[in-house]
């Protein structure tokens, strides 16, 4: 097995390679003056007859990162890779996982179909928006969860016993996963998104957080609309310290500052998306999944 760290996940790809003690194929990349992407494997001889693992997140600029991923996969196929696994910690377009309104494009299916065309036979994601839809797509997609790792981070920082919260009833398993580590109890904040405007409203449900530390877990913080409202509500109910934790810190614009202004004591994310808050690494999680599959195949 060899690992190819894509331009969007250089550090994460190198970490995965280091944990697995496998060869790393450096990638030369540039953007042409007209905006097109250029990709070159610095040592293409390392790829022939190998199980190639490409690590490339597809956070913004997602279209460019996706094109780089397609170029790397198709190139690895041309260079004779035995198999190609795409590790895409943040899978762009996964939120459009249904035709919510008639005539909409089913973006997540299109992205997976394109990867298959480029020779990818397996995809690994981390806390993809809707793991159920992933089972119906044209390639096997394995979705890993990083919430325990986030919770472990808080435990190490002395937050054992903090109250774990997640967004929406469907996200309750997130709070439960965190609570298995933090053991301070858990619940969810009811959220609702307007399909047309994208605006989020939260139902002001009473939560047992008075004079307690609370950590709000979500898969993504993007515009911050959801997290800002959740933090304000938890603070209003008398929580002592409130932290915003997410797997994919997209943090568009000055969202981090806005969350802090809403009353959060900190924002923590993973290196699924490199950012100023990516304190927790998903590399061990990914390495473990790759190792398990390699053992199953042997
Ligand atoms: C929604 O279903 C997700 O779990 C997140 O709450 C959402 O994607 C966050 O987006 P934003 O930061 O734009 O509110």
Short mmCIF file of C-alpha atoms and ligand atoms in Angstrom, two decimals:
data_model
loop_
_atom_site.label_atom_id
_atom_site.label_comp_id
_atom_site.label_asym_id
_atom_site.label_seq_id
_atom_site.Cartn_x
_atom_site.Cartn_y
_atom_site.Cartn_z
CA UNK A 1 0.00 0.00 0.00
CA UNK A 2 1.22 3.53 -0.79
CA UNK A 3 -0.29 6.88 0.16
CA UNK A 4 -0.70 9.92 -2.08
CA UNK A 5 -1.32 13.07 0.00
CA UNK A 6 -3.37 15.38 -2.22
CA UNK A 7 -2.74 19.15 -2.24
CA UNK A 8 -5.74 19.80 0.05
CA UNK A 9 -4.60 17.27 2.69
CA UNK A 10 -0.81 17.22 2.54
CA UNK A 11 -0.25 17.05 6.32
CA UNK A 12 -3.07 14.60 6.97
CA UNK A 13 -1.90 12.30 4.15
CA UNK A 14 1.65 12.37 5.50
CA UNK A 15 0.39 11.57 9.00
CA UNK A 16 -1.60 8.58 7.67
CA UNK A 17 1.54 7.37 5.84
CA UNK A 18 3.62 7.78 9.01
CA UNK A 19 1.13 5.87 11.20
CA UNK A 20 0.98 3.01 8.67
CA UNK A 21 4.72 3.20 7.92
CA UNK A 22 4.08 3.10 4.17
CA UNK A 23 5.66 4.93 1.23
CA UNK A 24 4.43 8.44 0.47
CA UNK A 25 4.20 9.65 -3.13
CA UNK A 26 4.68 13.44 -3.17
CA UNK A 27 2.43 15.38 -5.50
CA UNK A 28 3.51 18.44 -7.47
CA UNK A 29 0.61 20.75 -8.15
CA UNK A 30 -0.03 24.20 -9.49
CA UNK A 31 -2.79 26.38 -10.82
CA UNK A 32 -2.45 27.57 -14.40
CA UNK A 33 -3.04 31.32 -14.99
CA UNK A 34 -6.57 30.54 -16.23
CA UNK A 35 -7.40 28.66 -13.00
CA UNK A 36 -7.03 25.07 -14.26
CA UNK A 37 -5.29 22.52 -12.00
CA UNK A 38 -2.02 20.70 -12.78
CA UNK A 39 -1.07 17.45 -11.02
CA UNK A 40 2.12 15.37 -11.25
CA UNK A 41 3.26 12.41 -9.14
CA UNK A 42 6.91 13.05 -8.31
CA UNK A 43 7.78 9.33 -8.39
CA UNK A 44 5.24 7.54 -10.56
CA UNK A 45 7.22 4.25 -10.37
CA UNK A 46 6.03 3.84 -6.74
CA UNK A 47 2.43 3.38 -7.90
CA UNK A 48 2.57 0.41 -10.30
CA UNK A 49 0.83 -2.69 -8.90
CA UNK A 50 0.23 -1.01 -5.54
CA UNK A 51 -2.95 -0.37 -3.57
CA UNK A 52 -2.98 3.42 -3.84
CA UNK A 53 -4.61 5.52 -1.14
CA UNK A 54 -5.28 9.13 -2.17
CA UNK A 55 -6.00 11.49 0.74
CA UNK A 56 -7.78 14.64 -0.38
CA UNK A 57 -10.41 16.56 1.50
CA UNK A 58 -12.90 18.52 -0.57
CA UNK A 59 -13.64 21.53 1.60
CA UNK A 60 -13.70 24.96 -0.12
CA UNK A 61 -12.50 25.56 -2.77
CA UNK A 62 -14.42 22.32 -3.24
CA UNK A 63 -14.65 22.38 -7.03
CA UNK A 64 -10.89 22.76 -7.39
CA UNK A 65 -10.19 20.13 -4.74
CA UNK A 66 -12.56 17.72 -6.45
CA UNK A 67 -10.94 18.25 -9.85
CA UNK A 68 -7.51 17.60 -8.28
CA UNK A 69 -8.93 14.41 -6.77
CA UNK A 70 -10.30 13.26 -10.14
CA UNK A 71 -6.93 14.02 -11.78
CA UNK A 72 -4.99 12.09 -9.10
CA UNK A 73 -7.28 9.05 -9.26
CA UNK A 74 -7.30 8.85 -13.05
CA UNK A 75 -3.53 9.37 -13.09
CA UNK A 76 -2.99 6.57 -10.54
CA UNK A 77 -5.13 4.30 -12.72
CA UNK A 78 -2.99 5.17 -15.77
CA UNK A 79 0.21 4.55 -13.76
CA UNK A 80 -0.93 0.97 -13.08
CA UNK A 81 -2.23 1.10 -9.49
CA UNK A 82 -3.72 -2.25 -8.41
CA UNK A 83 -6.58 -0.53 -6.58
CA UNK A 84 -7.47 3.05 -5.72
CA UNK A 85 -9.00 4.15 -2.43
CA UNK A 86 -10.05 7.78 -2.08
CA UNK A 87 -9.90 9.03 1.49
CA UNK A 88 -12.11 12.13 1.39
CA UNK A 89 -12.55 13.20 5.04
CA UNK A 90 -14.90 16.05 4.15
CA UNK A 91 -16.98 14.93 1.20
CA UNK A 92 -18.23 17.99 -0.67
CA UNK A 93 -21.75 18.00 -2.05
CA UNK A 94 -22.80 15.31 0.47
CA UNK A 95 -25.39 17.64 1.98
CA UNK A 96 -27.41 17.56 -1.25
CA UNK A 97 -28.25 13.92 -0.62
CA UNK A 98 -31.87 14.00 -1.75
CA UNK A 99 -34.13 15.75 -4.25
CA UNK A 100 -35.66 18.03 -1.61
CA UNK A 101 -37.41 20.06 -4.33
CA UNK A 102 -38.50 18.64 -7.69
CA UNK A 103 -35.83 18.92 -10.39
CA UNK A 104 -32.82 19.25 -8.10
CA UNK A 105 -29.52 17.54 -8.98
CA UNK A 106 -28.53 14.70 -6.64
CA UNK A 107 -25.00 16.06 -6.20
CA UNK A 108 -23.56 13.37 -3.92
CA UNK A 109 -24.41 10.65 -6.45
CA UNK A 110 -22.80 12.61 -9.29
CA UNK A 111 -19.53 13.04 -7.34
CA UNK A 112 -19.31 9.33 -6.47
CA UNK A 113 -20.08 8.32 -10.06
CA UNK A 114 -17.27 10.56 -11.32
CA UNK A 115 -14.83 9.00 -8.83
CA UNK A 116 -15.80 5.54 -10.02
CA UNK A 117 -15.16 6.58 -13.62
CA UNK A 118 -11.67 7.71 -12.54
CA UNK A 119 -10.89 4.23 -11.20
CA UNK A 120 -11.75 4.62 -7.49
CA UNK A 121 -13.11 1.39 -6.03
CA UNK A 122 -13.46 2.46 -2.41
CA UNK A 123 -14.15 5.73 -0.64
CA UNK A 124 -13.51 6.50 3.01
CA UNK A 125 -15.23 9.55 4.49
CA UNK A 126 -15.49 10.95 8.01
CA UNK A 127 -18.91 11.82 9.43
CA UNK A 128 -20.45 12.30 6.06
CA UNK A 129 -23.72 14.19 6.21
CA UNK A 130 -25.99 11.21 5.59
CA UNK A 131 -24.25 7.83 5.88
CA UNK A 132 -27.45 6.02 4.82
CA UNK A 133 -27.41 7.46 1.31
CA UNK A 134 -23.77 6.37 0.96
CA UNK A 135 -24.86 2.74 1.04
CA UNK A 136 -26.94 3.24 -2.12
CA UNK A 137 -24.17 4.75 -4.27
CA UNK A 138 -22.22 3.04 -7.09
CA UNK A 139 -19.03 2.50 -4.96
CA UNK A 140 -18.55 1.15 -1.47
CA UNK A 141 -18.29 4.12 0.91
CA UNK A 142 -17.06 3.61 4.47
CA UNK A 143 -18.01 6.41 6.83
CA UNK A 144 -15.90 6.81 9.98
CA UNK A 145 -16.87 8.79 13.04
CA UNK A 146 -14.55 11.26 14.76
CA UNK A 147 -16.87 12.32 17.60
CA UNK A 148 -15.19 10.00 20.12
CA UNK A 149 -11.83 11.51 19.20
CA UNK A 150 -13.24 15.02 19.74
CA UNK A 151 -14.70 13.95 23.08
CA UNK A 152 -11.37 12.36 24.07
CA UNK A 153 -9.71 15.71 23.36
CA UNK A 154 -12.08 17.43 25.81
CA UNK A 155 -11.61 14.67 28.37
CA UNK A 156 -7.83 15.19 28.23
CA UNK A 157 -8.42 18.92 28.79
CA UNK A 158 -10.35 18.16 32.00
CA UNK A 159 -13.93 18.21 30.69
CA UNK A 160 -14.94 14.74 31.85
CA UNK A 161 -18.53 15.05 33.14
CA UNK A 162 -19.44 17.88 30.74
CA UNK A 163 -22.91 17.73 29.17
CA UNK A 164 -22.83 16.61 25.49
CA UNK A 165 -25.24 18.20 23.03
CA UNK A 166 -25.88 17.60 19.36
CA UNK A 167 -28.05 19.22 16.69
CA UNK A 168 -31.42 17.80 15.71
CA UNK A 169 -33.09 14.59 16.79
CA UNK A 170 -31.37 12.70 13.95
CA UNK A 171 -28.02 13.79 15.36
CA UNK A 172 -28.72 12.34 18.82
CA UNK A 173 -26.29 9.47 18.17
CA UNK A 174 -23.54 12.12 17.99
CA UNK A 175 -24.25 13.31 21.54
CA UNK A 176 -24.49 9.68 22.67
CA UNK A 177 -21.11 8.85 21.13
CA UNK A 178 -19.51 11.82 22.89
CA UNK A 179 -21.26 10.97 26.14
CA UNK A 180 -19.74 7.47 26.15
CA UNK A 181 -16.42 9.30 26.67
CA UNK A 182 -17.46 12.34 28.73
CA UNK A 183 -20.16 10.62 30.80
CA UNK A 184 -21.96 13.82 31.86
CA UNK A 185 -25.28 13.09 30.17
CA UNK A 186 -26.51 14.13 26.74
CA UNK A 187 -29.39 15.53 24.72
CA UNK A 188 -30.09 17.21 21.39
CA UNK A 189 -31.12 20.73 20.40
CA UNK A 190 -34.06 20.63 17.96
CA UNK A 191 -33.08 22.41 14.72
CA UNK A 192 -35.01 23.15 11.56
CA UNK A 193 -33.64 24.44 8.23
CA UNK A 194 -35.78 26.31 5.69
CA UNK A 195 -35.21 24.45 2.40
CA UNK A 196 -35.47 27.63 0.33
CA UNK A 197 -33.68 30.31 2.37
CA UNK A 198 -31.32 27.95 4.23
CA UNK A 199 -32.15 29.76 7.50
CA UNK A 200 -31.95 27.67 10.65
CA UNK A 201 -34.26 27.98 13.62
CA UNK A 202 -33.84 26.19 16.92
CA UNK A 203 -36.59 25.16 19.27
CA UNK A 204 -35.85 26.57 22.71
CA UNK A 205 -35.99 23.33 24.60
CA UNK A 206 -34.99 23.40 28.29
CA UNK A 207 -31.67 21.63 28.85
CA UNK A 208 -30.05 20.53 32.14
CA UNK A 209 -26.99 22.73 31.70
CA UNK A 210 -27.31 25.33 34.50
CA UNK A 211 -23.90 25.88 36.14
CA UNK A 212 -22.42 23.04 34.10
CA UNK A 213 -19.91 22.79 31.25
CA UNK A 214 -21.54 21.93 27.94
CA UNK A 215 -20.04 20.88 24.63
CA UNK A 216 -22.11 21.21 21.46
CA UNK A 217 -21.08 18.70 18.79
CA UNK A 218 -21.99 19.04 15.12
CA UNK A 219 -20.64 17.43 11.98
CA UNK A 220 -20.04 20.72 10.16
CA UNK A 221 -19.69 24.37 11.06
CA UNK A 222 -20.07 26.24 7.80
CA UNK A 223 -21.93 29.58 7.89
CA UNK A 224 -22.17 29.08 11.66
CA UNK A 225 -25.89 29.88 11.59
CA UNK A 226 -26.75 26.70 13.49
CA UNK A 227 -23.92 26.80 16.03
CA UNK A 228 -24.28 30.50 16.88
CA UNK A 229 -27.95 30.03 17.77
CA UNK A 230 -27.20 26.87 19.76
CA UNK A 231 -24.38 28.48 21.75
CA UNK A 232 -26.53 31.53 22.61
CA UNK A 233 -29.38 29.31 23.78
CA UNK A 234 -27.16 27.09 25.94
CA UNK A 235 -25.50 30.17 27.46
CA UNK A 236 -28.92 31.77 28.13
CA UNK A 237 -29.79 28.72 30.18
CA UNK A 238 -26.92 29.35 32.56
CA UNK A 239 -24.23 26.97 31.32
CA UNK A 240 -20.80 27.66 32.85
CA UNK A 241 -18.46 27.04 29.90
CA UNK A 242 -19.72 26.24 26.40
CA UNK A 243 -17.57 24.80 23.61
CA UNK A 244 -18.45 24.38 19.93
CA UNK A 245 -16.99 21.17 18.52
CA UNK A 246 -17.19 19.89 14.97
CA UNK A 247 -15.57 17.36 12.70
CA UNK A 248 -15.42 19.63 9.63
CA UNK A 249 -14.50 23.24 10.51
CA UNK A 250 -15.37 24.96 7.23
CA UNK A 251 -15.76 28.20 9.21
CA UNK A 252 -16.71 30.44 6.31
CA UNK A 253 -15.49 34.05 6.78
CA UNK A 254 -15.31 35.25 10.39
CA UNK A 255 -17.57 32.53 11.77
CA UNK A 256 -15.15 31.52 14.52
CA UNK A 257 -15.23 35.05 15.96
CA UNK A 258 -19.02 35.15 15.70
CA UNK A 259 -19.32 31.88 17.66
CA UNK A 260 -17.00 33.23 20.35
CA UNK A 261 -19.01 36.45 20.44
CA UNK A 262 -22.18 34.41 20.93
CA UNK A 263 -20.69 33.17 24.20
CA UNK A 264 -18.58 30.11 23.33
CA UNK A 265 -15.37 29.62 25.28
CA UNK A 266 -13.73 27.93 22.32
CA UNK A 267 -14.19 26.25 18.95
CA UNK A 268 -12.53 22.90 18.26
CA UNK A 269 -12.41 20.90 15.03
CA UNK A 270 -10.45 18.14 13.31
CA UNK A 271 -7.87 18.17 10.53
CA UNK A 272 -10.48 16.74 8.18
CA UNK A 273 -10.48 20.37 7.08
CA UNK A 274 -7.22 22.22 7.84
CA UNK A 275 -8.07 25.34 9.87
CA UNK A 276 -7.01 27.42 12.86
CA UNK A 277 -9.15 25.19 15.13
CA UNK A 278 -8.07 21.77 13.77
CA UNK A 279 -6.69 20.50 17.07
CA UNK A 280 -7.78 16.87 16.71
CA UNK A 281 -6.33 14.57 14.04
CA UNK A 282 -8.39 12.00 12.17
CA UNK A 283 -5.21 10.29 10.89
CA UNK A 284 -5.27 7.41 13.45
CA UNK A 285 -8.92 6.74 12.59
CA UNK A 286 -8.21 6.58 8.85
CA UNK A 287 -5.06 4.50 9.34
CA UNK A 288 -7.02 2.01 11.44
CA UNK A 289 -9.70 1.62 8.72
CA UNK A 290 -7.06 1.11 6.02
CA UNK A 291 -5.19 -1.43 8.15
CA UNK A 292 -8.37 -3.37 8.91
CA UNK A 293 -9.25 -3.66 5.23
CA UNK A 294 -5.68 -4.73 4.33
CA UNK A 295 -5.85 -7.48 6.98
CA UNK A 296 -9.28 -8.63 5.70
CA UNK A 297 -7.88 -8.92 2.17
CA UNK A 298 -4.71 -10.87 3.19
C1 LIG B 1 -26.93 20.16 9.38
O1 LIG B 1 -27.68 19.23 9.14
C2 LIG B 1 -25.53 19.95 9.82
O2 LIG B 1 -25.44 18.98 10.82
C3 LIG B 1 -24.93 21.24 10.32
O3 LIG B 1 -25.65 21.69 11.46
C4 LIG B 1 -24.96 22.31 9.28
O4 LIG B 1 -24.47 21.82 8.07
C5 LIG B 1 -24.16 23.52 9.72
O5 LIG B 1 -24.22 24.50 8.75
P1 LIG B 1 -24.13 26.03 9.12
O6 LIG B 1 -22.87 26.23 9.90
O7 LIG B 1 -24.12 26.73 7.80
O8 LIG B 1 -25.35 26.37 9.93
#
